[in-house]
XYZ file of C-alpha atoms in Angstrom:
468
model
C 150.318 125.055 95.656
C 150.416 126.843 92.313
C 146.678 127.578 92.134
C 145.149 129.919 94.683
C 142.870 128.158 97.249
C 139.892 130.389 96.404
C 140.250 129.390 92.744
C 140.297 125.723 93.764
C 137.136 126.359 95.792
C 135.481 127.838 92.688
C 136.491 124.719 90.737
C 134.927 122.619 93.500
C 131.671 124.534 93.154
C 131.653 123.983 89.376
C 132.088 120.240 89.886
C 129.335 120.135 92.505
C 127.070 122.073 90.148
C 127.343 119.253 87.596
C 126.010 116.746 90.132
C 122.999 118.576 91.553
C 120.008 120.368 90.084
C 120.196 124.084 89.361
C 117.722 124.793 92.150
C 119.682 122.717 94.654
C 122.893 124.536 93.725
C 121.316 127.980 94.073
C 119.714 127.094 97.401
C 122.560 125.329 99.207
C 125.918 126.029 97.511
C 125.787 129.499 95.991
C 125.417 131.193 99.441
C 128.644 129.550 100.686
C 131.515 132.064 100.939
C 135.199 131.057 100.824
C 137.050 132.364 103.904
C 140.515 130.820 104.058
C 142.640 127.742 103.547
C 145.343 126.505 105.916
C 147.999 124.758 103.836
C 149.653 123.034 106.773
C 146.529 121.415 108.254
C 144.610 121.194 104.939
C 141.696 122.977 106.615
C 139.226 124.825 104.425
C 137.104 127.475 106.146
C 133.840 128.538 104.482
C 131.034 130.752 105.757
C 127.355 129.739 105.564
C 124.417 132.079 106.212
C 122.729 130.077 109.006
C 122.939 126.997 111.204
C 120.078 125.524 109.163
C 122.185 125.633 105.979
C 125.127 124.061 107.831
C 122.928 121.252 109.196
C 121.344 120.603 105.813
C 124.718 120.451 104.041
C 126.037 118.028 106.653
C 122.896 115.912 106.482
C 122.590 115.675 102.720
C 125.736 116.742 100.859
C 128.744 115.967 103.060
C 129.802 112.982 100.940
C 129.544 114.917 97.684
C 131.495 117.862 99.110
C 134.199 115.619 100.586
C 134.768 113.763 97.316
C 134.881 116.886 95.146
C 137.217 118.719 97.551
C 139.582 115.744 97.615
C 139.559 115.574 93.843
C 140.149 119.286 93.251
C 142.652 119.948 96.070
C 144.325 116.563 95.453
C 144.421 115.828 99.168
C 142.085 115.054 102.022
C 140.453 118.312 103.152
C 139.231 119.154 106.649
C 136.148 121.271 106.114
C 135.135 123.878 108.695
C 131.980 125.993 108.579
C 131.779 129.543 109.880
C 128.110 129.800 110.779
C 126.496 133.222 110.988
C 124.564 132.971 114.264
C 123.560 136.627 114.687
C 123.293 138.664 111.508
C 122.499 141.931 113.309
C 125.719 141.805 115.351
C 127.734 139.772 112.816
C 128.362 136.974 115.334
C 129.709 133.690 113.992
C 130.640 130.220 115.217
C 133.178 127.862 113.631
C 132.075 124.217 113.394
C 134.236 121.466 111.956
C 132.582 118.976 109.632
C 132.442 115.398 110.844
C 134.458 112.839 108.853
C 132.353 111.129 106.194
C 133.139 107.672 107.580
C 131.893 108.655 111.048
C 128.658 110.096 109.665
C 128.060 107.001 107.535
C 128.580 104.709 110.539
C 125.910 106.605 112.471
C 123.305 106.182 109.740
C 121.394 103.000 108.961
C 121.454 103.193 105.163
C 124.094 103.322 102.482
C 122.643 106.429 100.848
C 121.393 108.172 103.970
C 123.809 111.080 103.619
C 123.007 111.752 99.967
C 120.374 114.073 98.600
C 118.521 112.814 95.512
C 119.977 114.121 92.278
C 119.147 113.502 88.616
C 121.848 110.822 88.630
C 120.184 108.824 91.409
C 116.838 107.980 89.829
C 116.078 108.130 86.128
C 112.544 109.235 85.145
C 111.927 105.999 83.266
C 112.707 103.995 86.411
C 109.752 105.416 88.340
C 106.322 103.847 88.015
C 103.994 106.858 88.143
C 101.112 104.716 89.532
C 98.799 106.860 87.394
C 95.625 105.403 85.894
C 95.710 106.038 82.105
C 91.890 105.925 82.020
C 91.524 108.970 84.314
C 92.569 111.808 82.023
C 91.344 115.283 81.130
C 89.878 113.816 77.943
C 87.143 112.041 79.896
C 86.895 114.452 82.846
C 83.616 116.184 82.056
C 83.458 119.852 83.035
C 80.504 121.333 84.927
C 79.659 124.088 87.391
C 80.844 122.029 90.364
C 84.349 121.380 89.028
C 85.034 124.175 86.541
C 87.492 126.155 88.698
C 89.538 123.191 90.043
C 89.642 121.649 86.561
C 90.847 124.886 84.929
C 93.529 125.453 87.552
C 94.562 121.803 87.427
C 94.995 122.005 83.662
C 97.029 125.204 84.030
C 99.294 123.543 86.596
C 99.755 120.548 84.296
C 100.799 122.818 81.426
C 103.142 124.930 83.597
C 104.330 122.686 86.455
C 107.549 124.662 87.037
C 105.776 127.790 88.267
C 105.481 128.346 92.008
C 101.904 129.592 91.714
C 99.204 127.418 93.359
C 101.779 125.196 95.069
C 100.687 123.101 96.827
C 97.292 122.483 95.238
C 94.920 121.137 97.894
C 91.697 119.643 96.506
C 88.881 118.564 98.794
C 85.333 117.319 98.423
C 82.963 114.492 99.379
C 83.436 110.918 98.268
C 82.553 110.319 94.631
C 82.914 113.920 93.424
C 85.884 113.207 91.138
C 88.942 114.178 93.222
C 90.997 111.120 92.306
C 90.149 111.516 88.625
C 91.242 115.171 88.616
C 94.577 114.746 90.383
C 95.289 111.701 88.214
C 94.506 113.735 85.078
C 96.921 116.468 86.190
C 99.677 113.904 86.640
C 99.044 112.263 83.271
C 99.072 115.614 81.456
C 102.336 116.677 83.104
C 103.959 113.371 82.192
C 102.725 113.735 78.604
C 104.059 117.278 78.211
C 107.213 116.790 80.306
C 108.214 113.106 80.018
C 111.537 113.776 81.771
C 109.791 114.709 85.025
C 109.428 112.241 87.846
C 105.680 112.111 88.528
C 104.241 109.908 91.271
C 100.658 109.298 92.414
C 100.212 107.526 95.743
C 97.440 107.063 98.270
C 98.073 108.351 101.787
C 97.504 104.872 103.184
C 100.125 103.269 100.913
C 102.575 106.048 101.786
C 102.012 105.262 105.475
C 102.540 101.538 104.882
C 105.771 102.221 102.989
C 107.003 104.493 105.779
C 106.192 101.905 108.457
C 108.054 99.240 106.471
C 111.050 101.539 106.100
C 111.187 101.975 109.888
C 110.976 98.222 110.446
C 113.669 97.578 107.817
C 115.896 100.448 108.974
C 115.701 102.113 105.535
C 113.954 105.364 106.438
C 116.639 107.533 104.833
C 116.255 105.680 101.535
C 112.484 106.144 101.780
C 112.842 109.902 102.345
C 115.507 110.264 99.651
C 113.268 108.584 97.098
C 110.376 110.943 97.748
C 112.647 113.989 97.832
C 113.721 113.109 94.286
C 110.164 113.384 92.912
C 109.296 116.359 90.666
C 105.510 116.067 90.962
C 104.152 114.347 94.069
C 100.403 113.580 94.142
C 98.967 112.234 97.405
C 95.339 111.111 97.643
C 93.111 110.856 100.745
C 95.489 112.570 103.156
C 92.774 112.567 105.838
C 94.044 109.020 106.465
C 97.000 110.593 108.322
C 94.977 112.430 110.966
C 96.120 110.083 113.738
C 99.459 109.057 112.174
C 101.848 111.469 113.908
C 105.130 109.916 112.759
C 103.949 109.693 109.159
C 102.999 113.373 109.337
C 106.445 114.298 110.678
C 108.187 112.431 107.875
C 105.962 113.927 105.201
C 106.617 117.383 106.673
C 110.329 117.059 105.871
C 109.615 115.670 102.393
C 107.140 118.500 101.753
C 109.662 121.146 102.846
C 112.361 119.751 100.584
C 110.100 119.582 97.549
C 108.605 123.019 98.202
C 112.004 124.686 98.647
C 113.207 123.152 95.401
C 110.124 124.340 93.497
C 108.733 120.845 92.979
C 105.003 120.437 92.444
C 102.830 119.055 95.270
C 99.169 118.069 94.752
C 97.031 116.823 97.647
C 93.465 115.514 97.888
C 91.233 115.069 100.918
C 87.580 114.549 101.779
C 87.640 117.713 103.932
C 89.395 121.113 103.969
C 92.615 121.646 105.989
C 90.779 123.355 108.876
C 88.785 120.149 109.476
C 91.778 117.800 109.498
C 91.665 117.347 113.256
C 94.767 115.629 114.574
C 96.941 116.901 111.721
C 100.103 118.723 112.770
C 99.648 122.517 112.736
C 102.882 123.085 110.824
C 101.610 120.768 108.066
C 98.241 122.521 107.956
C 99.906 125.912 107.466
C 101.830 124.504 104.524
C 98.712 122.937 103.012
C 97.041 126.349 103.163
C 99.904 128.354 101.635
C 99.063 127.431 98.048
C 95.589 126.896 96.576
C 92.646 125.271 98.357
C 90.034 124.195 95.814
C 86.688 122.594 96.621
C 85.122 119.972 94.378
C 81.389 119.873 94.958
C 79.098 116.977 94.173
C 78.076 117.185 90.517
C 74.598 118.600 89.899
C 71.994 116.744 87.859
C 73.049 118.277 84.537
C 76.687 117.312 85.037
C 75.576 113.811 86.033
C 73.607 113.604 82.775
C 76.677 114.737 80.790
C 78.911 112.211 82.581
C 76.424 109.413 81.946
C 76.091 110.248 78.258
C 79.871 110.332 77.828
C 80.272 106.943 79.511
C 77.367 105.436 77.571
C 78.919 106.628 74.325
C 82.330 105.159 75.216
C 80.774 101.814 76.196
C 78.626 101.650 73.066
C 75.359 101.401 74.999
C 71.879 102.563 74.127
C 69.940 104.010 77.060
C 66.780 106.127 76.707
C 66.996 109.771 77.808
C 64.341 109.328 80.502
C 66.383 106.525 82.071
C 69.521 108.683 81.978
C 67.640 111.515 83.654
C 66.276 109.152 86.312
C 69.740 107.800 87.132
C 71.234 111.303 87.284
C 68.560 112.494 89.687
C 68.809 109.425 91.913
C 72.562 108.814 92.232
C 73.079 111.524 94.886
C 75.695 113.382 92.883
C 78.292 110.614 93.114
C 80.352 109.931 89.986
C 81.314 106.579 91.461
C 77.650 105.635 91.900
C 76.898 106.720 88.329
C 79.597 104.423 86.983
C 78.421 101.580 89.206
C 74.832 101.911 87.981
C 75.865 101.893 84.313
C 78.089 98.837 84.839
C 75.260 97.060 86.645
C 72.756 97.941 83.902
C 75.136 96.566 81.299
C 75.601 93.327 83.259
C 71.855 92.846 83.845
C 70.996 93.520 80.200
C 73.553 90.955 79.015
C 72.660 88.246 81.543
C 68.902 88.586 81.079
C 69.095 89.557 77.383
C 66.845 92.556 77.992
C 66.784 96.173 76.902
C 67.842 98.870 79.330
C 64.597 100.581 80.281
C 63.110 102.386 83.258
C 61.981 99.188 84.945
C 65.478 97.710 84.847
C 66.983 101.030 85.963
C 64.719 101.172 89.026
C 65.598 97.595 89.886
C 69.359 98.288 89.675
C 69.188 101.628 91.484
C 67.613 100.010 94.554
C 70.593 97.648 94.836
C 73.385 100.026 93.881
C 72.527 103.411 95.367
C 71.334 104.691 98.725
C 68.361 106.826 97.742
C 68.137 110.016 99.760
C 64.518 111.077 99.462
C 65.162 113.114 102.603
C 68.521 114.248 103.944
C 69.794 112.486 107.043
C 69.296 114.650 110.130
C 71.126 114.730 113.458
C 67.956 113.441 115.134
C 67.917 110.478 112.729
C 71.528 109.719 113.594
C 70.992 109.989 117.356
C 67.938 107.713 117.078
C 69.883 104.995 115.224
C 72.839 105.253 117.626
C 70.572 105.023 120.660
C 68.823 101.979 119.219
C 72.161 100.278 118.607
C 73.586 100.967 122.067
C 70.234 100.480 123.813
C 70.189 103.891 125.484
C 67.693 106.732 125.333
C 68.050 109.980 123.421
C 67.269 111.795 126.668
C 70.305 110.177 128.292
C 72.564 111.066 125.357
C 71.447 114.700 125.579
C 71.939 114.759 129.370
C 75.071 115.497 131.396
C 75.501 111.834 132.332
C 79.119 110.556 132.364
C 78.232 106.850 132.374
C 80.474 105.042 129.935
C 77.740 103.666 127.661
C 76.094 107.090 127.483
C 79.393 108.842 126.724
C 80.188 106.364 123.935
C 76.742 106.817 122.356
C 77.120 110.599 122.596
C 80.575 110.559 120.998
C 79.460 108.231 118.207
C 76.439 110.454 117.522
C 78.688 113.493 117.171
C 81.158 111.594 114.983
C 78.464 110.302 112.614
C 76.737 113.695 112.514
C 80.036 115.262 111.492
C 80.517 112.556 108.845
C 77.027 112.490 107.324
C 75.879 116.100 107.599
C 77.449 119.349 106.500
C 76.798 121.034 109.831
C 79.650 122.808 111.650
C 80.851 121.375 114.942
C 79.216 124.164 116.924
C 75.782 123.312 115.487
C 76.221 119.573 116.049
C 77.181 120.285 119.662
C 74.005 122.303 120.195
C 71.864 119.456 118.841
C 73.627 116.695 120.786
C 73.513 117.539 124.473
C 73.994 121.299 124.039
C 77.807 120.939 124.013
C 80.334 123.360 122.538
C 82.330 122.767 119.363
C 85.485 121.666 121.247
C 83.538 118.767 122.772
C 82.447 117.674 119.299
C 86.017 117.847 117.979
C 87.294 115.844 120.967
C 84.525 113.249 120.557
C 85.282 112.781 116.855
C 88.976 112.412 117.641
C 88.273 109.771 120.301
C 86.081 107.758 117.935
C 88.632 107.985 115.097
C 91.436 106.786 117.390
C 89.365 103.818 118.554
C 88.454 102.908 114.979
C 92.164 102.561 114.243
C 92.680 99.808 116.818
C 89.312 98.229 117.689
C 87.876 95.992 114.961
C 84.773 95.206 117.003
C 84.023 98.889 117.458
C 84.604 99.446 113.719
C 82.026 96.741 112.966
C 79.536 98.452 115.291
C 79.954 101.789 113.523
C 79.516 100.085 110.144
C 76.326 98.455 111.405
C 74.926 101.836 112.446
C 75.894 103.394 109.102
C 74.185 100.546 107.248
C 71.021 101.221 109.240
C 70.930 104.714 107.713
C 70.422 103.101 104.278
C 67.258 101.449 105.532
C 65.744 104.777 106.485
C 62.492 105.183 104.656
């Protein structure tokens, strides 16, 4: 061999560098140290800094390394890793790489041993799933969303920075979470068209994962998501009882985070209230930025209404706008629904949009909260539905029907009030917060599998709307 083995190893690294991203090369290949080469057995010995690096290289890059080594050394190379097992005492262990054919035969997919690279998926081949109508141009700023909007815009303009990664946005239904994370994605794609940006709901992600398991294509599923530059996942509270989906997303999250890819998540509650979510995922959610989106106040509702009215070319008196803003309970979704309904009514009945029409539409489109729903209200409705007494629910009785009514009361109180679990427990049977958390978990698990029970809960929730 005319060329020194260490020089051939350096050539191998240069060739690998052309086929992976700069971040991937720095993370996984730069730390590898050439040790020796045995000419007779064609065995190359390299040192890696940890067993984790060895396992990751074998899992994701063994095919790439095998092909480049064969090409550069002009022979089939037997690769052996010297793994540093104890840095303090400089203890190592030599592990021989498995043949590529053997690894491939153990894996269910053709590309299971490959890590996504720029050559695998072109940006133009990915449907971003973004809604072009939900942009920063029509995302009205107010006191309730000023901070998340400003940070979101900053992230969109500088997506390659590690600051505020991941961005975790939470808030009640209708406060504009989906619009904001969609706007961030659109702005990134506009400024950096080469980036792979993907918006997906947590439920669709779970469906895709389940299908990949059934079709034996889980590695392809993971590889696809690991190739994304900006991953936006909406409504992640949907995963609270989906353990296997959480485990899979954990590995995708780690890969993206290590490679400085942008992760944006949205939920209807903060990480600490995602009961049933894996602790290791929760710690990762909390390591970036947690931003709360509050319900828009009346003034912001007025501004949103005026912007929508202007876009739709409508004419609505100011007093009607004010009435809608004060009545829609701070829900952007309700505001849009009311305006759409007003437009439809005015066209069908050929009438002007006035206060009388607004009141008529509001009654049908929005649950009017003249008074906030209390825990006592909830317990009363639950007791009526299950035909038990409030006294029994607040007792220590362990009868099944009483326990179910008690658990449902706690679940609905947690869902419809902003009270902490400890306070809900005090008001429902004088229980502690752990009992409330357990009760909510039990109800959520049953809702996943029992359609009849789901219908009962919906019936109780609908009864809240009839509260005078």
